[in-house]
Short mmCIF file of C-alpha atoms and ligand atoms in Angstrom, two decimals:
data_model
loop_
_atom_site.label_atom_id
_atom_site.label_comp_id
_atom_site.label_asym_id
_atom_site.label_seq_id
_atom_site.Cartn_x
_atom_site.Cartn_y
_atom_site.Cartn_z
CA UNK A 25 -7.37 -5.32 14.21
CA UNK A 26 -7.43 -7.25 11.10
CA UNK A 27 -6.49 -11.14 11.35
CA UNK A 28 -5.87 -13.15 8.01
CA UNK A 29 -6.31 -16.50 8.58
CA UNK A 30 -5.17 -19.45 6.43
CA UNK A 31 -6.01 -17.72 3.38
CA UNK A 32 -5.80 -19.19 0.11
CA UNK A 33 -6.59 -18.58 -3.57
CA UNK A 34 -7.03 -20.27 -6.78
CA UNK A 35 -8.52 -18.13 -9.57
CA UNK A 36 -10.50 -21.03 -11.74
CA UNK A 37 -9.04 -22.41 -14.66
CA UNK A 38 -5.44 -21.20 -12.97
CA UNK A 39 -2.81 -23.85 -11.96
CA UNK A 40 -1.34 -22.17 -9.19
CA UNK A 41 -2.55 -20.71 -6.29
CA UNK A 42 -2.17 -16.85 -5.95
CA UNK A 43 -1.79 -17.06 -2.35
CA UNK A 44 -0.34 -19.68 -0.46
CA UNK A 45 -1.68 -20.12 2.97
CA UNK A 46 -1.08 -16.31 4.39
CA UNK A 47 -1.36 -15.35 7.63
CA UNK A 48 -0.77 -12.54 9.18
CA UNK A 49 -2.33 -9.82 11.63
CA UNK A 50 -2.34 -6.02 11.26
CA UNK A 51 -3.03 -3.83 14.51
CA UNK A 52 -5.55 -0.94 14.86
CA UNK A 53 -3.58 2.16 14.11
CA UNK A 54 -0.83 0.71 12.08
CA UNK A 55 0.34 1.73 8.91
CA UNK A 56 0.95 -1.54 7.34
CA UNK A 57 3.02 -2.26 3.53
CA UNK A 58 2.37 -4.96 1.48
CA UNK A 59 5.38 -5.12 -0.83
CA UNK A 60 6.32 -7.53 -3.77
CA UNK A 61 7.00 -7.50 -6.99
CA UNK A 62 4.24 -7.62 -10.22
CA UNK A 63 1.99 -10.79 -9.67
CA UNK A 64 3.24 -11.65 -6.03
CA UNK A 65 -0.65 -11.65 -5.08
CA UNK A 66 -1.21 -8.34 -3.39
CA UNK A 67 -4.69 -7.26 -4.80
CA UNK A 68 -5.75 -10.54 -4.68
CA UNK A 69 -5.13 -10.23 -0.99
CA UNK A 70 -6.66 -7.05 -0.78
CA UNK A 71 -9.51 -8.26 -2.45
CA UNK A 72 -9.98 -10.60 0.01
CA UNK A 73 -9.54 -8.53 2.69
CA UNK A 74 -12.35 -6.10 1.34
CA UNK A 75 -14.78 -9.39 0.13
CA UNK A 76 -14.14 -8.20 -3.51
CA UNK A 77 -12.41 -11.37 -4.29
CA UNK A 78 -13.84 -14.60 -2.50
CA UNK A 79 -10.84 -16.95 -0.91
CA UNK A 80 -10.58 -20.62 -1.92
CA UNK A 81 -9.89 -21.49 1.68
CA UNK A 82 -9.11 -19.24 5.11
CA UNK A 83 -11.38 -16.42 6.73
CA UNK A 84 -10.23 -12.55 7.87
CA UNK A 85 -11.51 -11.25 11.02
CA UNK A 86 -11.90 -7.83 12.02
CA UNK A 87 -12.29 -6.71 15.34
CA UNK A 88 -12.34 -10.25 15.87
CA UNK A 89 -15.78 -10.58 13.89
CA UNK A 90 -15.54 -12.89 10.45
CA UNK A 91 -15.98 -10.51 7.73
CA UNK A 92 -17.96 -11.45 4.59
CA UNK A 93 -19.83 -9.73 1.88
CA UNK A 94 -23.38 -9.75 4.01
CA UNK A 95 -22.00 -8.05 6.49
CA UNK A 96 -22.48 -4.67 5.69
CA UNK A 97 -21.72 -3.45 9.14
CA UNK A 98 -18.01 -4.81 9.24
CA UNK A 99 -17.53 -3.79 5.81
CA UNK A 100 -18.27 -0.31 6.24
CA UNK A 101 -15.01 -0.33 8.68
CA UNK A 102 -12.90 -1.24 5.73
CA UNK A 103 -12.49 0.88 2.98
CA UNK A 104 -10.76 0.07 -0.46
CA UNK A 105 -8.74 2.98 -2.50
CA UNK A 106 -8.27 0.35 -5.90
CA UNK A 107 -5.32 -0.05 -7.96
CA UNK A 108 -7.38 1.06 -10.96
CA UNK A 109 -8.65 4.82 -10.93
CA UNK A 110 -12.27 3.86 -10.73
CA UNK A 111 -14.43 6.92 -10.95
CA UNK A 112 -16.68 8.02 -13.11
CA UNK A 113 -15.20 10.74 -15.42
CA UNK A 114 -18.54 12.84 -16.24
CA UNK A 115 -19.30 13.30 -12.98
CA UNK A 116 -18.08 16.45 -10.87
CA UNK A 117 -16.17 15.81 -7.61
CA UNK A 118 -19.31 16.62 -5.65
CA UNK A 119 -21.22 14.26 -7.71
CA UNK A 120 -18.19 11.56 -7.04
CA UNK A 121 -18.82 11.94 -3.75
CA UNK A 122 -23.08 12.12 -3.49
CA UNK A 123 -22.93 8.63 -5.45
CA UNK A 124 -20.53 6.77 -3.32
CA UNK A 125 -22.47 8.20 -0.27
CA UNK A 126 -26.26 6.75 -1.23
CA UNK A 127 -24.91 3.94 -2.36
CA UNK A 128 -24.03 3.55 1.55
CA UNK A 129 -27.74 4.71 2.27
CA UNK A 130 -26.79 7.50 3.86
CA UNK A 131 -28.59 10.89 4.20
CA UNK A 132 -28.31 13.64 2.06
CA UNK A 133 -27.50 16.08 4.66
CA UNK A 134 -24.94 13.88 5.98
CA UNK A 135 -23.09 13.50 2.86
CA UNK A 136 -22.85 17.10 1.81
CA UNK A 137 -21.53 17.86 5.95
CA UNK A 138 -18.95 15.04 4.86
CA UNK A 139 -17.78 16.12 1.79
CA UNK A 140 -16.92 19.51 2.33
CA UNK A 141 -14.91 18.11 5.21
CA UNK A 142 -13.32 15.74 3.62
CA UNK A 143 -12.83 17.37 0.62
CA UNK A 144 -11.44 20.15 2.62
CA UNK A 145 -8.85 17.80 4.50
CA UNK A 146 -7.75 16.12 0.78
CA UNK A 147 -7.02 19.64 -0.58
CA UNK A 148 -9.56 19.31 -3.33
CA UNK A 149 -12.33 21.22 -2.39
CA UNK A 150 -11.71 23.85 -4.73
CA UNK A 151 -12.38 21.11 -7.54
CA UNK A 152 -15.61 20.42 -5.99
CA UNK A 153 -17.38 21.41 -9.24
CA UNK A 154 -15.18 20.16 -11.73
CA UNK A 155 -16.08 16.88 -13.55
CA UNK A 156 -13.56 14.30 -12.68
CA UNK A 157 -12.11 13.97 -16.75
CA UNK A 158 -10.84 17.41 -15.95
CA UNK A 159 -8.83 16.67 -13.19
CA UNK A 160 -4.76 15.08 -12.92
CA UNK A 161 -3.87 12.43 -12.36
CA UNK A 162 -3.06 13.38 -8.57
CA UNK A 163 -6.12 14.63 -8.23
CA UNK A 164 -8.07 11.69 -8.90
CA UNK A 165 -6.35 9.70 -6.54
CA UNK A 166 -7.20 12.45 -4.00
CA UNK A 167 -10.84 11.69 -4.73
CA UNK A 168 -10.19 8.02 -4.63
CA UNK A 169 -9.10 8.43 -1.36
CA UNK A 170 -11.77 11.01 -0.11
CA UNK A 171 -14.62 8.80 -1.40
CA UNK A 172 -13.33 5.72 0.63
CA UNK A 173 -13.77 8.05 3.88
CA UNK A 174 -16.67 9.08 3.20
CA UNK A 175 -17.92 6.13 5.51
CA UNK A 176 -15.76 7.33 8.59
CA UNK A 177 -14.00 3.91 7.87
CA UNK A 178 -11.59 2.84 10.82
CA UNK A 179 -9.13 0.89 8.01
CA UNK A 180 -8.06 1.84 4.62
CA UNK A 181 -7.05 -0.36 1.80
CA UNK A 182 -4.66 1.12 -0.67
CA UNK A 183 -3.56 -0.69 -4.03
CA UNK A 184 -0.87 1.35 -5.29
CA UNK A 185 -2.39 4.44 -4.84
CA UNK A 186 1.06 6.84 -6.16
CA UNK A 187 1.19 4.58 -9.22
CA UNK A 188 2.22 6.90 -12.56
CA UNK A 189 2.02 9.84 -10.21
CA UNK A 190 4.67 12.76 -10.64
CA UNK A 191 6.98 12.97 -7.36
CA UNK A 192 5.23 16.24 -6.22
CA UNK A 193 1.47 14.79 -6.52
CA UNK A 194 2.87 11.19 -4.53
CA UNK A 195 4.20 13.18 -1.80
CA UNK A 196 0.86 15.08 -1.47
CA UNK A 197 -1.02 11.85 -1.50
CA UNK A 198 1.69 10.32 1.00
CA UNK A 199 1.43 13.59 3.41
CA UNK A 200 -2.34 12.80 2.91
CA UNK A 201 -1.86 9.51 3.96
CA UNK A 202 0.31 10.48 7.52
CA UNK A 203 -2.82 12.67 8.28
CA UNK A 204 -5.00 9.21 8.51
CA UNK A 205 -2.55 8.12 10.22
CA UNK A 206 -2.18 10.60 12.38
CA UNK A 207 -6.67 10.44 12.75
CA UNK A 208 -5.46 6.66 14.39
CA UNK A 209 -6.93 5.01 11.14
CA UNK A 210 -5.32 1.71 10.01
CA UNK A 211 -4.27 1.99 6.85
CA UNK A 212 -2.69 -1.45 4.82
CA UNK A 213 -0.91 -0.22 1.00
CA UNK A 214 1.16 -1.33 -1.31
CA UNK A 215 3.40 0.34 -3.62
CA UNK A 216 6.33 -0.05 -5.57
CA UNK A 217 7.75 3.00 -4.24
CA UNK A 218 9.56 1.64 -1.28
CA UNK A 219 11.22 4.60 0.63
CA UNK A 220 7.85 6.03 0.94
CA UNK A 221 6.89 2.62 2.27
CA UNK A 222 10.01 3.09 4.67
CA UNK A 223 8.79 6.57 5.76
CA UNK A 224 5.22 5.83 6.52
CA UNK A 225 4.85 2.13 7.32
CA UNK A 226 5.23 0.43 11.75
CA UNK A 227 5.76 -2.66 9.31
CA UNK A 228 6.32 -4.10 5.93
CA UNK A 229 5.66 -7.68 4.89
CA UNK A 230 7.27 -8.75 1.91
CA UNK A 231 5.09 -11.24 -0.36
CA UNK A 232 6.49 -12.64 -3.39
CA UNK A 233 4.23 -16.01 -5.34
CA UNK A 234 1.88 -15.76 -3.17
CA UNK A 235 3.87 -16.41 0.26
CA UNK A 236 4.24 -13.68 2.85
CA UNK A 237 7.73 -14.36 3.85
CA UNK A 238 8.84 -11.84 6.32
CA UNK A 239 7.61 -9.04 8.88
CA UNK A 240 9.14 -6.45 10.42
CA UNK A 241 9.55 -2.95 10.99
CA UNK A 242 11.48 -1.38 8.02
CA UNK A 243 14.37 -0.27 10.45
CA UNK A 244 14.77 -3.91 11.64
CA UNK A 245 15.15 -5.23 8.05
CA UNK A 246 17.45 -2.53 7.23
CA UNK A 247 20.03 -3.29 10.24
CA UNK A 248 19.40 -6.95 9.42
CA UNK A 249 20.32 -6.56 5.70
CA UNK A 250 24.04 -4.44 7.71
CA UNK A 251 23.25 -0.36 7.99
CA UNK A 252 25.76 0.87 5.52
CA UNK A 253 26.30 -0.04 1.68
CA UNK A 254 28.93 -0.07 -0.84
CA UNK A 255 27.73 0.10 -3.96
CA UNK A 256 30.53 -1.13 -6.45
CA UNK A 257 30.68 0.05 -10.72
CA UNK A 258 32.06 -2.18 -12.63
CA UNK A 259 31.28 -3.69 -15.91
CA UNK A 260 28.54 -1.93 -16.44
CA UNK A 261 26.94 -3.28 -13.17
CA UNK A 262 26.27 -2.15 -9.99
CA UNK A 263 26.93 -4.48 -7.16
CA UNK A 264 25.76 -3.82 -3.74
CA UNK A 265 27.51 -5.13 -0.38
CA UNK A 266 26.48 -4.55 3.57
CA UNK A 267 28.25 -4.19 6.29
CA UNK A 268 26.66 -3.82 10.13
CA UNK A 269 29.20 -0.51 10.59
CA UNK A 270 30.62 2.68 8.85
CA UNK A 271 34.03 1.52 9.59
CA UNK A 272 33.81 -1.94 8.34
CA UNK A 273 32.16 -0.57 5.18
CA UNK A 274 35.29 2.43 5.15
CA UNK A 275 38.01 -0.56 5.37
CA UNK A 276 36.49 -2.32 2.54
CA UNK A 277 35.88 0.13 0.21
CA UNK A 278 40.14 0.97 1.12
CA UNK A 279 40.91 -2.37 -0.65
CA UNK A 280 38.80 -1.58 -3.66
CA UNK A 281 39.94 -0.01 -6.79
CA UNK A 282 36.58 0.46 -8.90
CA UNK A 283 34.31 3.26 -8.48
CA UNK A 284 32.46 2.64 -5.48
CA UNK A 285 30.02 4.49 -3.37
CA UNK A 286 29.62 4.06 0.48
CA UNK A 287 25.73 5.08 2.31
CA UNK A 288 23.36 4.06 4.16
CA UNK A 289 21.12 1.02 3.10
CA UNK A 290 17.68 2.09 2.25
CA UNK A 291 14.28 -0.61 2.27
CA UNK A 292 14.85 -1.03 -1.40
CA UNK A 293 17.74 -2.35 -0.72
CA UNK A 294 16.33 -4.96 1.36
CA UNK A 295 13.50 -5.33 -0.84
CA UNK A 296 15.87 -6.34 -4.10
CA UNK A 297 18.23 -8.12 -1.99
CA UNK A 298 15.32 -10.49 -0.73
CA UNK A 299 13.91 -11.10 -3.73
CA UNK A 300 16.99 -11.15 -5.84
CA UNK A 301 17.35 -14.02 -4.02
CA UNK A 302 14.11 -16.01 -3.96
CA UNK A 303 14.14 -15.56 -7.90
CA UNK A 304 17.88 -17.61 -7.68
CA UNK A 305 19.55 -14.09 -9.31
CA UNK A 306 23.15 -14.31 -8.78
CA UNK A 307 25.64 -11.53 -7.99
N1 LIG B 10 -9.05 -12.66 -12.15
C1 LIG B 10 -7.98 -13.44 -12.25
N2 LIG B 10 -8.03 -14.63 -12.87
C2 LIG B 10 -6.96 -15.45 -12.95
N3 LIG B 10 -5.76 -15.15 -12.42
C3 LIG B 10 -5.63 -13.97 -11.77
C4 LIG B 10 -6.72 -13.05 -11.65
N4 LIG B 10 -6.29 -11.98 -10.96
C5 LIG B 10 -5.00 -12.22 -10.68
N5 LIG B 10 -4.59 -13.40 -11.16
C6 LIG B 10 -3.24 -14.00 -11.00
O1 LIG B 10 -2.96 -14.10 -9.63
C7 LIG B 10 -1.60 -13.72 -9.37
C8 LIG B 10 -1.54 -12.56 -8.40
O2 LIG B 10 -2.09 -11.40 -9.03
P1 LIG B 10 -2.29 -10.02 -8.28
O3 LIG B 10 -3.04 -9.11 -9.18
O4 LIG B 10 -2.87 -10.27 -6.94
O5 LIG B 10 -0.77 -9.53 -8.12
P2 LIG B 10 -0.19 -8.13 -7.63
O6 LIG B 10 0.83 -8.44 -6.58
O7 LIG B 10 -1.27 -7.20 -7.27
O8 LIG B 10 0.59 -7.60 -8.92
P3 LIG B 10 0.83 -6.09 -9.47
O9 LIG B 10 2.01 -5.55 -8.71
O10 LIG B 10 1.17 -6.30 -10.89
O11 LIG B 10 -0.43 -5.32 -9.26
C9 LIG B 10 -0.98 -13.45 -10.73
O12 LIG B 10 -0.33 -14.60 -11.15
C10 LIG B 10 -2.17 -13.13 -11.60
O13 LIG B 10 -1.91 -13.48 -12.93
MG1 LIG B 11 -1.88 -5.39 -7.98
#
């Protein structure tokens, strides 16, 4: 389990705080989404959460154990896929991977066992020999994410890891990321793609300025937000309304005479709609 206590964060020479007091726990075995929009503070709380970044105030705890940047043996529970692609690009993927490994200290023999494994459950093991410059843009990611296991970490940390991504490499990275799930490894993301948030996630929190302001299973939010949508066209704008039922949606779209479109609500929907309003948008 990962606890975040009280954290705070003021990068120096800033005049607001990144985070605000957040606190929040994630369970063992949960896929967990971090969602807001540019700036709202999520690598800064991944940071944290991985001892990258140091927080102004608050502590996390996993497995109820304070985790810090001496403690190697906590860390190496927690793995970090970054937001940046962060691999050197004259090395092959075996090399990638042989690197990472004794930087961890550990044994030769155990690395190469692990990264034919891995590499063989990440689909890139016929890359193995290929220096990483040479690879797409999908692929990298895939050997972001299969050098963060190369610890047998019990959590993974993912910052964005479909960003720029073409819709068939995300969905191999997020069918990549149900297998870890499916291995009973916690795994906390963000992204900016929100139905694949919807699809993978037990629970999204929504952060926007540094606040965490809501959590809750995806479904929950949705029949919060009312199940069904109209969207209405007109003057060159789309606006969006909810309704709890099909038929209450059906009877108002009856007394409507723009071009309209009734389905179901989706996450994003939620996702604009809360923060549509927290940045004072009107209709
Ligand atoms: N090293 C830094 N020094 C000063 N301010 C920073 C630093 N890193 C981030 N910030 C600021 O902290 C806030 C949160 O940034 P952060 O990168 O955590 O946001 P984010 O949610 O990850 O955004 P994005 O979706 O764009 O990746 C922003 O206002 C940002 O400008
Ligand atoms: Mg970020």
């Amino acid at each position: 389990m990962i606890e975040i206590k009280n954290v705070r964060k003021k990068y120096p020479k800033a005049s607001d705080y990144a985070l605000e007091s957040v606190s929040f726990s994630i369970n063992t075995g949960e896929a967990f989404g971090l969602l807001g929009p540019n700036g709202a503070g999520k690598t800064t709380l991944m940071g944290i959460i991985t001892t990258l970044i140091l927080p102004t105030e608050g502590e996390v705890y996993i497995d109820d154990e304070k985790i810090t940047r001496l403690r190697t043996d906590i860390k190496r529970k927690i793995a970090l896929v970054t937001q940046h692609v962060s691999i050197r690009r004259d090395m092959t993927v075996n090399e990638v991977m042989e690197l990472a490994g004794r930087l961890y200290g550990l044994p030769v023999k155990k690395i190469r066992e692990r990264t034919k494994e891995i590499l063989q459950f990440t689909d890139i093991y016929d890359k193995r020999k290929l220096v990483a410059r040479g690879l797409s843009g999908g692929m990298q990611r895939k050997l972001m994410i299969a050098r963060a296991l190369l610890t047998e970490p019990r959590i993974i940390v993912l910052d964005e890891p479909t960003v720029g991504l073409d819709p068939h490499s995300r969905r191999r990275i997020w069918d990549l990321l149900v297998s870890l799930k499916k291995k009973g490894i916690t795994i906390l993301l963000t992204t900016h793609y929100i139905e694949e948030a919807e699809k993978l996630c037990d629970r999204v929190a929504m952060i926007n300025k540094g606040r965490v302001s809501e959590i809750k299973e995806p479904d929950c939010m949705i029949a919060e937000l009312g199940r069904y949508t109209v969207d209405i066209f007109e003057n060159d704008k789309t606006r969006s309304l909810f309704f709890d039922s099909r038929e209450a949606a059906v009877e108002y779209a009856k007394g409507i005479s723009s071009d309209l479109k009734l389905r179901e609500t989706t996450l994003e929907d939620v996702f604009i709609a809360k923060m549509g309003a927290e940045l004072g948008e009107k209709e």
